[in-house]
Short mmCIF file of N, CA and C in Angstrom, two decimals:
data_model
loop_
_atom_site.label_atom_id
_atom_site.label_comp_id
_atom_site.label_asym_id
_atom_site.label_seq_id
_atom_site.Cartn_x
_atom_site.Cartn_y
_atom_site.Cartn_z
N MET A 376 -43.53 -197.81 -77.35
CA MET A 376 -42.71 -196.68 -77.45
C MET A 376 -41.41 -196.91 -76.60
N SER A 377 -40.37 -196.58 -77.21
CA SER A 377 -39.09 -196.76 -76.27
C SER A 377 -38.78 -195.64 -75.45
N ASN A 378 -38.21 -195.87 -74.31
CA ASN A 378 -37.91 -194.81 -73.49
C ASN A 378 -36.48 -194.23 -73.64
N ILE A 379 -35.87 -194.75 -74.81
CA ILE A 379 -34.50 -194.14 -75.11
C ILE A 379 -34.93 -192.45 -75.70
N GLY A 380 -34.18 -191.61 -75.02
CA GLY A 380 -34.38 -190.32 -75.35
C GLY A 380 -35.57 -189.58 -74.65
N ARG A 381 -36.05 -190.42 -73.59
CA ARG A 381 -37.06 -189.83 -72.73
C ARG A 381 -36.75 -189.89 -71.26
N LYS A 382 -37.11 -188.96 -70.49
CA LYS A 382 -36.88 -188.83 -69.07
C LYS A 382 -38.15 -188.88 -68.37
N GLN A 383 -38.12 -189.14 -66.97
CA GLN A 383 -39.37 -189.07 -66.12
C GLN A 383 -39.16 -188.11 -65.07
N ASN A 384 -40.16 -187.27 -64.96
CA ASN A 384 -40.22 -186.27 -64.09
C ASN A 384 -41.35 -186.28 -63.18
N VAL A 385 -41.30 -185.84 -61.98
CA VAL A 385 -42.32 -185.67 -61.04
C VAL A 385 -42.87 -184.41 -61.18
N GLN A 386 -44.18 -184.17 -61.22
CA GLN A 386 -44.65 -182.68 -61.04
C GLN A 386 -46.06 -182.87 -60.50
N GLU A 387 -46.50 -181.59 -60.07
CA GLU A 387 -47.82 -181.48 -59.50
C GLU A 387 -48.81 -181.41 -60.52
N HIS A 388 -49.97 -182.25 -60.33
CA HIS A 388 -51.09 -182.18 -61.20
C HIS A 388 -52.00 -181.15 -60.85
N THR A 389 -52.62 -180.33 -61.92
CA THR A 389 -53.41 -179.30 -61.63
C THR A 389 -54.89 -179.72 -61.73
N PHE A 390 -55.72 -179.47 -60.76
CA PHE A 390 -57.12 -179.85 -60.89
C PHE A 390 -58.06 -178.55 -60.98
N SER A 391 -59.17 -178.70 -61.55
CA SER A 391 -60.21 -177.75 -61.51
C SER A 391 -61.41 -178.25 -60.65
N THR A 392 -62.21 -177.48 -60.28
CA THR A 392 -63.31 -177.81 -59.49
C THR A 392 -64.13 -179.03 -60.24
N SER A 393 -64.22 -178.84 -61.57
CA SER A 393 -65.06 -179.93 -62.24
C SER A 393 -64.42 -181.37 -62.12
N ASP A 394 -63.12 -181.42 -61.76
CA ASP A 394 -62.43 -182.75 -61.66
C ASP A 394 -62.78 -183.40 -60.24
N ILE A 395 -63.51 -182.61 -59.31
CA ILE A 395 -63.53 -183.18 -58.09
C ILE A 395 -64.94 -183.35 -57.76
N THR A 396 -65.26 -184.48 -57.11
CA THR A 396 -66.62 -184.88 -56.69
C THR A 396 -66.51 -185.30 -55.23
N VAL A 397 -67.55 -184.89 -54.40
CA VAL A 397 -67.73 -185.47 -52.90
C VAL A 397 -68.89 -186.21 -52.67
N SER A 398 -68.99 -186.82 -51.64
CA SER A 398 -70.12 -187.67 -51.34
C SER A 398 -70.08 -187.80 -49.86
N PRO A 399 -71.09 -187.42 -48.85
CA PRO A 399 -72.24 -186.73 -49.40
C PRO A 399 -71.95 -185.30 -49.72
N ALA A 400 -72.98 -184.44 -49.72
CA ALA A 400 -72.74 -183.05 -50.05
C ALA A 400 -71.86 -182.34 -49.21
N VAL A 401 -71.45 -181.06 -49.87
CA VAL A 401 -70.61 -180.19 -48.79
C VAL A 401 -71.55 -179.41 -47.92
N ASP A 402 -71.08 -179.51 -46.59
CA ASP A 402 -71.74 -178.81 -45.43
C ASP A 402 -71.23 -177.60 -45.22
N ASN A 403 -70.03 -177.42 -45.43
CA ASN A 403 -69.33 -175.90 -45.14
C ASN A 403 -68.22 -175.81 -46.16
N GLY A 404 -68.03 -174.46 -46.49
CA GLY A 404 -66.94 -174.15 -47.44
C GLY A 404 -67.53 -174.67 -48.84
N SER A 405 -66.48 -174.99 -49.73
CA SER A 405 -66.67 -175.40 -51.08
C SER A 405 -65.68 -176.24 -51.48
N ILE A 406 -65.83 -177.02 -52.73
CA ILE A 406 -64.83 -177.75 -53.40
C ILE A 406 -63.70 -177.04 -53.77
N ALA A 407 -64.02 -175.65 -54.27
CA ALA A 407 -62.79 -174.82 -54.58
C ALA A 407 -61.71 -174.70 -53.50
N ASN A 408 -62.40 -174.60 -52.42
CA ASN A 408 -61.16 -174.46 -51.22
C ASN A 408 -60.19 -175.69 -51.05
N ILE A 409 -60.40 -176.77 -51.57
CA ILE A 409 -59.55 -177.80 -51.69
C ILE A 409 -58.29 -177.54 -52.59
N ILE A 410 -58.56 -176.76 -53.48
CA ILE A 410 -57.56 -176.48 -54.43
C ILE A 410 -57.02 -174.92 -54.68
N ASP A 411 -57.48 -174.26 -53.66
CA ASP A 411 -57.13 -172.75 -53.76
C ASP A 411 -55.74 -172.19 -53.32
N GLY A 412 -54.96 -173.40 -52.74
CA GLY A 412 -53.64 -172.70 -52.22
C GLY A 412 -53.63 -172.12 -50.89
N ASN A 413 -54.84 -172.00 -50.26
CA ASN A 413 -55.13 -171.42 -48.88
C ASN A 413 -55.42 -172.53 -47.96
N THR A 414 -54.52 -172.98 -47.00
CA THR A 414 -54.64 -173.97 -46.33
C THR A 414 -55.64 -173.69 -44.84
N ALA A 415 -56.32 -172.37 -44.94
CA ALA A 415 -57.20 -172.05 -43.97
C ALA A 415 -58.63 -172.27 -44.38
N THR A 416 -58.87 -172.43 -45.67
CA THR A 416 -60.29 -172.60 -46.15
C THR A 416 -60.57 -174.02 -46.27
N GLU A 417 -61.86 -174.41 -45.93
CA GLU A 417 -62.23 -175.85 -45.87
C GLU A 417 -63.32 -176.37 -46.80
N CYS A 418 -63.45 -177.62 -46.90
CA CYS A 418 -64.70 -178.19 -47.68
C CYS A 418 -65.02 -179.34 -46.57
N ARG A 419 -66.05 -179.18 -45.92
CA ARG A 419 -66.63 -180.17 -44.89
C ARG A 419 -67.65 -180.71 -45.58
N LEU A 420 -67.80 -182.16 -45.23
CA LEU A 420 -69.02 -182.92 -45.84
C LEU A 420 -69.98 -183.07 -44.78
N SER A 421 -71.23 -183.27 -45.20
CA SER A 421 -72.40 -183.46 -44.33
C SER A 421 -72.80 -184.81 -44.01
N THR A 422 -71.73 -185.43 -43.40
CA THR A 422 -71.83 -186.98 -43.02
C THR A 422 -72.75 -186.98 -41.67
N SER A 423 -73.38 -187.98 -41.42
CA SER A 423 -74.04 -188.27 -40.05
C SER A 423 -73.54 -189.42 -39.65
N GLY A 424 -73.50 -189.59 -38.18
CA GLY A 424 -72.94 -190.96 -37.39
C GLY A 424 -71.49 -191.42 -38.15
N ALA A 425 -71.64 -192.66 -38.34
CA ALA A 425 -70.41 -193.24 -38.89
C ALA A 425 -70.38 -193.41 -40.37
N GLU A 426 -71.11 -192.42 -41.03
CA GLU A 426 -71.12 -192.57 -42.43
C GLU A 426 -69.59 -192.02 -42.93
N ARG A 427 -69.04 -192.70 -44.07
CA ARG A 427 -67.99 -192.44 -44.68
C ARG A 427 -67.97 -191.15 -45.68
N GLY A 428 -67.21 -190.25 -45.57
CA GLY A 428 -67.13 -189.11 -46.73
C GLY A 428 -66.08 -189.34 -47.50
N PHE A 429 -66.38 -188.92 -48.76
CA PHE A 429 -65.42 -189.22 -49.98
C PHE A 429 -65.13 -188.18 -50.68
N TYR A 430 -63.86 -187.74 -50.99
CA TYR A 430 -63.57 -186.75 -52.02
C TYR A 430 -62.75 -187.52 -53.12
N THR A 431 -63.25 -187.41 -54.35
CA THR A 431 -62.75 -188.06 -55.44
C THR A 431 -62.26 -187.13 -56.51
N PHE A 432 -61.09 -187.44 -57.08
CA PHE A 432 -60.44 -186.53 -57.92
C PHE A 432 -60.05 -187.40 -59.26
N ASN A 433 -60.34 -186.57 -60.52
CA ASN A 433 -60.54 -187.28 -61.65
C ASN A 433 -59.19 -186.69 -62.45
N LEU A 434 -57.95 -187.43 -62.65
CA LEU A 434 -56.94 -186.87 -63.21
C LEU A 434 -57.12 -186.73 -64.78
N GLY A 435 -58.25 -187.17 -65.41
CA GLY A 435 -58.59 -186.84 -66.92
C GLY A 435 -57.99 -188.10 -67.69
N THR A 436 -56.70 -188.52 -67.39
CA THR A 436 -56.15 -189.86 -68.05
C THR A 436 -55.61 -190.64 -67.04
N ARG A 437 -55.20 -191.73 -67.28
CA ARG A 437 -54.38 -192.67 -66.43
C ARG A 437 -52.99 -192.11 -66.32
N LYS A 438 -52.63 -191.87 -65.10
CA LYS A 438 -51.27 -191.48 -64.75
C LYS A 438 -50.73 -192.27 -63.73
N ARG A 439 -49.33 -192.24 -63.52
CA ARG A 439 -48.70 -193.17 -62.38
C ARG A 439 -48.65 -191.94 -61.34
N ILE A 440 -49.01 -192.20 -60.18
CA ILE A 440 -49.07 -191.20 -58.93
C ILE A 440 -48.04 -191.45 -58.07
N ASP A 441 -47.19 -190.47 -57.82
CA ASP A 441 -46.19 -190.63 -56.95
C ASP A 441 -46.52 -190.41 -55.51
N ARG A 442 -47.16 -189.26 -55.31
CA ARG A 442 -47.53 -188.93 -53.91
C ARG A 442 -48.62 -187.93 -53.75
N ILE A 443 -49.31 -187.85 -52.57
CA ILE A 443 -50.25 -186.88 -52.41
C ILE A 443 -50.01 -186.23 -51.12
N LYS A 444 -50.51 -185.11 -50.96
CA LYS A 444 -50.18 -184.16 -49.69
C LYS A 444 -51.61 -183.48 -49.48
N PHE A 445 -52.07 -183.65 -48.17
CA PHE A 445 -53.40 -182.97 -47.87
C PHE A 445 -53.39 -182.63 -46.47
N LYS A 446 -54.26 -181.52 -46.23
CA LYS A 446 -54.49 -181.03 -44.78
C LYS A 446 -55.99 -181.35 -44.47
N HIS A 447 -56.02 -182.02 -43.31
CA HIS A 447 -57.29 -182.50 -42.76
C HIS A 447 -57.74 -181.73 -41.57
N GLY A 448 -58.92 -182.01 -41.14
CA GLY A 448 -59.49 -181.24 -39.82
C GLY A 448 -59.24 -182.11 -38.75
N ASN A 449 -60.18 -182.57 -38.07
CA ASN A 449 -60.06 -183.37 -36.85
C ASN A 449 -60.06 -184.91 -37.08
N ASN A 450 -60.18 -185.26 -38.36
CA ASN A 450 -60.27 -186.88 -38.63
C ASN A 450 -58.86 -187.25 -38.85
N ASP A 451 -58.34 -188.31 -38.02
CA ASP A 451 -56.86 -188.61 -38.16
C ASP A 451 -56.85 -189.65 -39.06
N LYS A 452 -57.71 -190.52 -39.33
CA LYS A 452 -57.53 -191.88 -40.26
C LYS A 452 -58.19 -191.85 -41.42
N TRP A 453 -57.39 -191.82 -42.46
CA TRP A 453 -57.98 -191.68 -43.85
C TRP A 453 -57.50 -192.92 -44.68
N ARG A 454 -58.46 -193.07 -45.83
CA ARG A 454 -58.10 -194.12 -46.72
C ARG A 454 -57.83 -193.68 -48.02
N ILE A 455 -56.85 -193.98 -48.69
CA ILE A 455 -56.54 -193.63 -50.04
C ILE A 455 -56.76 -194.75 -50.98
N GLU A 456 -57.79 -194.32 -52.13
CA GLU A 456 -58.07 -195.45 -52.81
C GLU A 456 -57.95 -194.99 -54.44
N LEU A 457 -57.70 -196.04 -55.30
CA LEU A 457 -57.38 -195.71 -56.60
C LEU A 457 -58.34 -196.49 -57.62
N SER A 458 -58.60 -196.05 -58.83
CA SER A 458 -59.55 -196.74 -59.79
C SER A 458 -59.16 -196.11 -61.10
N ASN A 459 -59.72 -196.87 -62.11
CA ASN A 459 -59.64 -196.27 -63.44
C ASN A 459 -60.97 -196.13 -64.07
N THR A 460 -62.16 -196.53 -63.16
CA THR A 460 -63.53 -196.37 -63.77
C THR A 460 -64.43 -195.56 -62.81
N LYS A 461 -63.80 -195.07 -61.72
CA LYS A 461 -64.61 -194.11 -60.98
C LYS A 461 -65.64 -195.12 -60.09
N GLY A 462 -65.26 -196.38 -60.16
CA GLY A 462 -65.94 -197.48 -59.24
C GLY A 462 -65.01 -198.46 -58.97
N ASN A 463 -65.30 -199.38 -58.26
CA ASN A 463 -64.43 -200.46 -57.88
C ASN A 463 -63.01 -199.95 -57.58
N PHE A 464 -63.03 -199.08 -56.38
CA PHE A 464 -61.62 -198.54 -56.10
C PHE A 464 -60.93 -199.60 -55.23
N ILE A 465 -59.64 -199.71 -55.50
CA ILE A 465 -58.55 -200.45 -54.72
C ILE A 465 -58.00 -199.64 -53.55
N ILE A 466 -58.00 -200.31 -52.37
CA ILE A 466 -57.23 -199.58 -51.45
C ILE A 466 -55.83 -199.60 -51.45
N ASP A 467 -55.21 -198.37 -51.59
CA ASP A 467 -53.74 -198.28 -51.67
C ASP A 467 -53.33 -198.49 -50.30
N LYS A 468 -53.83 -197.69 -49.34
CA LYS A 468 -53.40 -197.69 -47.97
C LYS A 468 -54.33 -197.03 -46.97
N GLU A 469 -54.18 -197.18 -45.85
CA GLU A 469 -54.89 -196.37 -44.75
C GLU A 469 -53.84 -195.58 -44.09
N VAL A 470 -54.11 -194.36 -43.92
CA VAL A 470 -53.03 -193.52 -43.17
C VAL A 470 -53.57 -192.92 -42.00
N THR A 471 -52.63 -192.59 -41.00
CA THR A 471 -53.13 -191.75 -40.02
C THR A 471 -52.21 -190.62 -39.68
N PHE A 472 -52.79 -189.41 -39.45
CA PHE A 472 -52.12 -188.32 -39.36
C PHE A 472 -51.40 -188.05 -37.96
N SER A 473 -50.35 -187.46 -38.07
CA SER A 473 -49.68 -187.35 -36.52
C SER A 473 -50.26 -186.23 -35.57
N ASP A 474 -51.23 -185.52 -36.33
CA ASP A 474 -51.89 -184.51 -35.48
C ASP A 474 -53.10 -183.84 -36.05
N ASN A 475 -53.88 -183.09 -35.44
CA ASN A 475 -55.18 -182.42 -36.22
C ASN A 475 -54.58 -181.30 -36.98
N PHE A 476 -55.31 -180.87 -38.05
CA PHE A 476 -54.94 -179.74 -38.83
C PHE A 476 -53.54 -179.67 -39.23
N THR A 477 -52.88 -180.79 -39.73
CA THR A 477 -51.73 -180.96 -40.23
C THR A 477 -51.77 -181.22 -41.85
N ASN A 478 -50.69 -180.92 -42.54
CA ASN A 478 -50.53 -180.99 -43.87
C ASN A 478 -49.49 -182.11 -44.13
N GLU A 479 -49.87 -183.37 -44.51
CA GLU A 479 -48.84 -184.27 -44.57
C GLU A 479 -48.68 -184.93 -45.93
N THR A 480 -47.71 -185.57 -46.36
CA THR A 480 -47.35 -186.20 -47.55
C THR A 480 -47.50 -187.55 -47.39
N PHE A 481 -48.13 -188.38 -48.26
CA PHE A 481 -48.07 -189.80 -48.34
C PHE A 481 -47.71 -190.46 -49.72
N SER A 482 -46.78 -191.23 -49.91
CA SER A 482 -46.33 -191.84 -51.15
C SER A 482 -47.56 -192.80 -51.52
N ILE A 483 -47.56 -193.20 -52.67
CA ILE A 483 -48.53 -194.16 -53.34
C ILE A 483 -47.82 -195.37 -53.70
N LYS A 484 -48.14 -196.49 -53.11
CA LYS A 484 -47.49 -197.73 -53.28
C LYS A 484 -47.86 -198.41 -54.61
N LEU A 485 -49.13 -198.47 -54.99
CA LEU A 485 -49.39 -199.10 -56.31
C LEU A 485 -48.94 -198.18 -57.37
N GLN A 486 -48.07 -198.78 -58.13
CA GLN A 486 -47.17 -197.99 -59.20
C GLN A 486 -47.69 -198.16 -60.74
N THR A 487 -49.04 -198.59 -60.82
CA THR A 487 -49.43 -198.64 -62.09
C THR A 487 -50.28 -197.30 -62.36
N PRO A 488 -50.71 -196.89 -63.53
CA PRO A 488 -51.29 -195.63 -63.76
C PRO A 488 -52.82 -195.84 -63.29
N PHE A 489 -53.44 -194.96 -62.95
CA PHE A 489 -54.73 -194.70 -62.49
C PHE A 489 -55.33 -193.27 -62.83
N GLN A 490 -56.56 -193.45 -63.17
CA GLN A 490 -57.20 -192.09 -63.51
C GLN A 490 -58.02 -191.47 -62.23
N TYR A 491 -58.46 -192.10 -61.34
CA TYR A 491 -59.12 -191.65 -60.01
C TYR A 491 -58.51 -191.99 -58.90
N ILE A 492 -58.37 -190.86 -58.02
CA ILE A 492 -58.04 -191.26 -56.58
C ILE A 492 -59.10 -190.58 -55.76
N ARG A 493 -59.35 -191.44 -54.77
CA ARG A 493 -60.41 -191.04 -53.73
C ARG A 493 -59.79 -191.01 -52.22
N ILE A 494 -59.88 -190.13 -51.68
CA ILE A 494 -59.76 -190.23 -50.10
C ILE A 494 -60.87 -190.08 -49.32
N SER A 495 -60.80 -190.81 -48.14
CA SER A 495 -62.09 -190.81 -47.46
C SER A 495 -61.69 -191.04 -46.01
N THR A 496 -62.76 -190.67 -45.14
CA THR A 496 -62.62 -190.81 -43.53
C THR A 496 -64.14 -190.97 -43.19
N VAL A 497 -64.09 -191.37 -41.76
CA VAL A 497 -65.47 -191.47 -41.06
C VAL A 497 -65.31 -190.45 -40.19
N ALA A 498 -66.61 -189.80 -39.85
CA ALA A 498 -66.92 -188.73 -38.77
C ALA A 498 -66.40 -189.35 -37.61
N GLU A 499 -65.55 -188.58 -36.73
CA GLU A 499 -65.09 -188.99 -35.47
C GLU A 499 -65.56 -188.14 -34.22
N GLU A 500 -65.86 -188.84 -33.18
CA GLU A 500 -66.36 -187.96 -31.87
C GLU A 500 -64.99 -187.41 -31.14
N ASP A 501 -65.01 -186.08 -30.62
CA ASP A 501 -63.98 -185.52 -30.00
C ASP A 501 -64.22 -185.88 -28.57
N ALA A 502 -63.29 -185.56 -27.65
CA ALA A 502 -63.41 -185.80 -26.21
C ALA A 502 -64.77 -185.16 -25.68
N THR A 503 -65.27 -183.95 -26.29
CA THR A 503 -66.43 -183.30 -25.67
C THR A 503 -67.79 -184.26 -26.25
N GLY A 504 -67.65 -185.10 -27.21
CA GLY A 504 -68.74 -185.84 -27.85
C GLY A 504 -69.23 -185.29 -29.03
N THR A 505 -68.62 -184.02 -29.60
CA THR A 505 -68.97 -183.46 -30.84
C THR A 505 -68.48 -184.27 -31.99
N LEU A 506 -69.51 -184.58 -32.80
CA LEU A 506 -69.03 -185.43 -34.16
C LEU A 506 -68.32 -184.55 -35.08
N ASN A 507 -67.02 -184.86 -35.23
CA ASN A 507 -66.16 -183.89 -36.39
C ASN A 507 -66.38 -184.63 -37.64
N LYS A 508 -67.11 -183.93 -38.58
CA LYS A 508 -67.38 -184.31 -39.97
C LYS A 508 -66.14 -184.15 -40.70
N PRO A 509 -65.99 -184.99 -41.80
CA PRO A 509 -64.73 -185.06 -42.62
C PRO A 509 -64.50 -183.58 -43.09
N ARG A 510 -63.24 -183.04 -42.98
CA ARG A 510 -62.97 -181.74 -43.48
C ARG A 510 -61.52 -181.91 -44.25
N LEU A 511 -61.49 -181.18 -45.49
CA LEU A 511 -60.28 -181.13 -46.36
C LEU A 511 -60.00 -179.72 -46.44
N PHE A 512 -58.87 -179.36 -46.21
CA PHE A 512 -58.50 -178.00 -46.32
C PHE A 512 -57.71 -177.60 -47.52
N GLU A 513 -56.83 -178.69 -48.04
CA GLU A 513 -55.97 -178.51 -49.23
C GLU A 513 -55.56 -179.95 -49.77
N PHE A 514 -55.48 -180.02 -51.13
CA PHE A 514 -55.05 -181.37 -51.52
C PHE A 514 -54.06 -181.08 -52.82
N GLN A 515 -53.02 -182.00 -52.88
CA GLN A 515 -52.05 -181.80 -53.87
C GLN A 515 -51.63 -183.28 -54.36
N LEU A 516 -51.57 -183.54 -55.81
CA LEU A 516 -51.28 -184.76 -56.06
C LEU A 516 -49.94 -184.57 -57.14
N PHE A 517 -49.12 -185.53 -57.06
CA PHE A 517 -47.74 -185.41 -57.85
C PHE A 517 -47.78 -186.76 -58.76
N THR A 518 -47.59 -186.61 -60.01
CA THR A 518 -47.54 -187.68 -60.96
C THR A 518 -46.15 -187.68 -61.57
N TYR A 519 -45.81 -188.97 -62.27
CA TYR A 519 -44.78 -189.08 -63.04
C TYR A 519 -45.06 -188.59 -64.52
N GLU A 520 -44.31 -187.70 -65.09
CA GLU A 520 -44.52 -187.29 -66.53
C GLU A 520 -43.42 -187.83 -67.26
N MET A 521 -43.50 -188.26 -68.37
CA MET A 521 -42.40 -188.53 -69.37
C MET A 521 -42.18 -187.37 -70.43
N TYR A 522 -41.03 -187.12 -70.73
CA TYR A 522 -40.69 -186.07 -71.67
C TYR A 522 -39.54 -186.41 -72.37
N ASP A 523 -39.48 -185.77 -73.65
CA ASP A 523 -38.41 -186.23 -74.60
C ASP A 523 -37.13 -185.13 -74.28
N PHE A 524 -35.99 -185.64 -74.53
CA PHE A 524 -34.76 -184.67 -74.26
C PHE A 524 -33.83 -184.82 -75.44
#
């Protein structure tokens, strides 16, 4: 299809709780807290030791992703991965937050359409020796959409 008479627009993708899976299970809060618009509610995973915690989002169809924005807890280093099969994820990038409990935006460098995006982190020990499990407070994703004019 020709792009003559078509424009590209970036817009926020809307998720429902059925579009989101986590691994391992939720330890505190709920999956709904990730998309409720309230940056004070959390979804913490029940990881142990250096186990990686995963939040996977299904876009329903393949879409070109512009950027994501999310607020985390105490885990500064996160991995952003993409897939079309909910398996064989490709690492787009590893990101480091500037501070704890911040809401930051990260652009997606792979510019081909994907159906799944997964963000993950490993539990980190704080200065007191407490193991901080992966916590996500809010997640937003922005895709390129084509429309006729």
